[in-house]
Coordinates of N, CA and C and ligand atoms in Angstrom, one line a residue:
M57 N -57.3 -123.4 -45.3 CA -57.7 -122.3 -44.2 C -56.4 -121.5 -43.9
A58 N -56.6 -120.2 -43.8 CA -55.5 -119.3 -43.5 C -54.9 -119.5 -42.1
K59 N -53.7 -119.4 -42.0 CA -53.0 -119.6 -40.8 C -53.3 -118.5 -39.8
K60 N -53.6 -118.8 -38.6 CA -54.0 -117.8 -37.6 C -52.7 -117.1 -37.1
K61 N -52.7 -115.7 -37.1 CA -51.6 -115.0 -36.7 C -51.5 -115.0 -35.1
S62 N -50.4 -115.1 -34.6 CA -50.2 -115.2 -33.2 C -50.6 -113.8 -32.5
A63 N -51.3 -113.9 -31.4 CA -51.7 -112.7 -30.7 C -50.6 -112.3 -29.7
H64 N -49.6 -113.1 -29.6 CA -48.6 -112.8 -28.7 C -47.2 -112.7 -29.4
E65 N -46.4 -111.8 -28.8 CA -45.1 -111.7 -29.4 C -44.0 -111.8 -28.3
L66 N -42.8 -112.2 -28.7 CA -41.7 -112.4 -27.8 C -41.1 -111.1 -27.4
S67 N -40.9 -110.9 -26.1 CA -40.2 -109.8 -25.5 C -39.2 -110.2 -24.6
Y68 N -38.2 -109.3 -24.4 CA -37.2 -109.6 -23.4 C -37.3 -108.7 -22.2
L69 N -36.9 -109.2 -21.0 CA -36.8 -108.4 -19.9 C -35.3 -108.1 -19.6
L70 N -35.0 -106.8 -19.7 CA -33.6 -106.3 -19.5 C -33.4 -105.8 -18.1
C71 N -32.3 -106.2 -17.6 CA -31.9 -105.6 -16.3 C -31.6 -104.1 -16.5
S72 N -32.1 -103.3 -15.6 CA -31.9 -101.8 -15.8 C -30.5 -101.4 -15.4
E73 N -29.7 -102.3 -14.7 CA -28.4 -101.9 -14.4 C -27.3 -102.4 -15.4
C74 N -27.4 -103.6 -15.8 CA -26.3 -104.2 -16.6 C -26.8 -104.4 -18.1
K75 N -28.1 -104.2 -18.3 CA -28.7 -104.4 -19.6 C -28.7 -105.8 -20.1
E76 N -28.5 -106.7 -19.2 CA -28.5 -108.1 -19.6 C -29.9 -108.6 -19.9
R77 N -30.1 -109.4 -20.9 CA -31.4 -110.0 -21.2 C -31.5 -111.2 -20.4
N78 N -32.2 -111.1 -19.3 CA -32.3 -112.3 -18.3 C -33.5 -113.2 -18.6
Y79 N -34.5 -112.6 -19.1 CA -35.8 -113.4 -19.2 C -36.4 -113.1 -20.6
H80 N -37.1 -114.1 -21.1 CA -37.9 -113.8 -22.3 C -39.3 -114.2 -22.0
I81 N -40.3 -113.5 -22.4 CA -41.7 -113.7 -22.1 C -42.5 -113.5 -23.4
F82 N -43.6 -114.1 -23.4 CA -44.6 -113.9 -24.4 C -45.6 -112.9 -23.9
R83 N -45.8 -111.8 -24.7 CA -46.7 -110.7 -24.3 C -47.8 -110.5 -25.4
K84 N -48.9 -110.0 -24.9 CA -50.0 -109.7 -25.8 C -49.6 -108.5 -26.6
R85 N -49.9 -108.6 -27.9 CA -49.6 -107.5 -28.8 C -50.2 -106.2 -28.4
G86 N -49.4 -105.1 -28.4 CA -50.0 -103.8 -28.0 C -50.2 -103.5 -26.6
A87 N -49.7 -104.5 -25.7 CA -49.8 -104.3 -24.3 C -48.8 -103.2 -23.9
E88 N -49.1 -102.6 -22.7 CA -48.1 -101.5 -22.3 C -46.8 -102.1 -21.8
K89 N -45.9 -101.3 -21.7 CA -44.5 -101.7 -21.3 C -44.5 -102.2 -19.9
L90 N -43.8 -103.2 -19.7 CA -43.8 -103.9 -18.5 C -42.5 -103.5 -17.7
E91 N -42.7 -103.4 -16.4 CA -41.5 -103.2 -15.5 C -41.7 -104.1 -14.3
I92 N -40.7 -104.9 -14.1 CA -40.9 -105.9 -13.0 C -39.6 -106.1 -12.3
R93 N -39.7 -106.4 -11.0 CA -38.4 -106.7 -10.3 C -38.2 -108.2 -10.3
K94 N -37.0 -108.5 -10.8 CA -36.6 -109.9 -10.9 C -35.1 -110.1 -10.6
F95 N -34.8 -111.3 -10.4 CA -33.4 -111.6 -10.0 C -32.5 -111.5 -11.2
C96 N -31.4 -110.7 -11.1 CA -30.5 -110.7 -12.2 C -29.2 -111.5 -11.8
P97 N -28.9 -112.5 -12.6 CA -27.8 -113.4 -12.3 C -26.4 -112.7 -12.4
R98 N -26.4 -111.7 -13.3 CA -25.2 -111.0 -13.5 C -24.9 -110.0 -12.3
C99 N -25.9 -109.3 -11.9 CA -25.7 -108.4 -10.7 C -25.8 -109.2 -9.4
R100 N -26.3 -110.4 -9.5 CA -26.6 -111.2 -8.3 C -27.4 -110.5 -7.3
A101 N -28.4 -109.8 -7.8 CA -29.4 -109.1 -7.0 C -30.7 -108.9 -7.7
H102 N -31.7 -108.5 -7.0 CA -32.9 -108.2 -7.6 C -32.8 -106.8 -8.2
R103 N -33.3 -106.7 -9.4 CA -33.2 -105.4 -10.2 C -34.5 -105.2 -10.9
V104 N -34.8 -104.0 -11.2 CA -35.9 -103.7 -12.0 C -35.6 -104.1 -13.5
H105 N -36.4 -104.9 -14.0 CA -36.3 -105.3 -15.4 C -37.3 -104.6 -16.3
T106 N -36.9 -104.1 -17.4 CA -37.8 -103.5 -18.3 C -38.0 -104.3 -19.6
E107 N -39.2 -104.2 -20.1 CA -39.5 -105.0 -21.3 C -38.8 -104.4 -22.6
K108 N -38.4 -105.2 -23.4 CA -37.8 -104.8 -24.7 C -38.3 -105.8 -25.8
K109 N -38.8 -105.2 -26.8 CA -39.2 -106.1 -28.0 C -38.0 -106.6 -28.7
K110 N -38.2 -107.7 -29.3 CA -37.1 -108.4 -30.0 C -36.6 -107.5 -31.2
Ligands
ZN255 ZN1 -28.1 -106.9 -13.9

């Protein structure tokens, strides 16, 4: 049987200030770009994080 291709791919969430990759998430293929407020350990504050593909 053929191996099923994953419907999800790994993305990173980058801090918009320091560009640090703070989180990695699995996202559905072809989904729109994500923007989310999360805590950045480097800035030590909540920052908008944007999605970046691997
Ligand atoms: Zn940051």
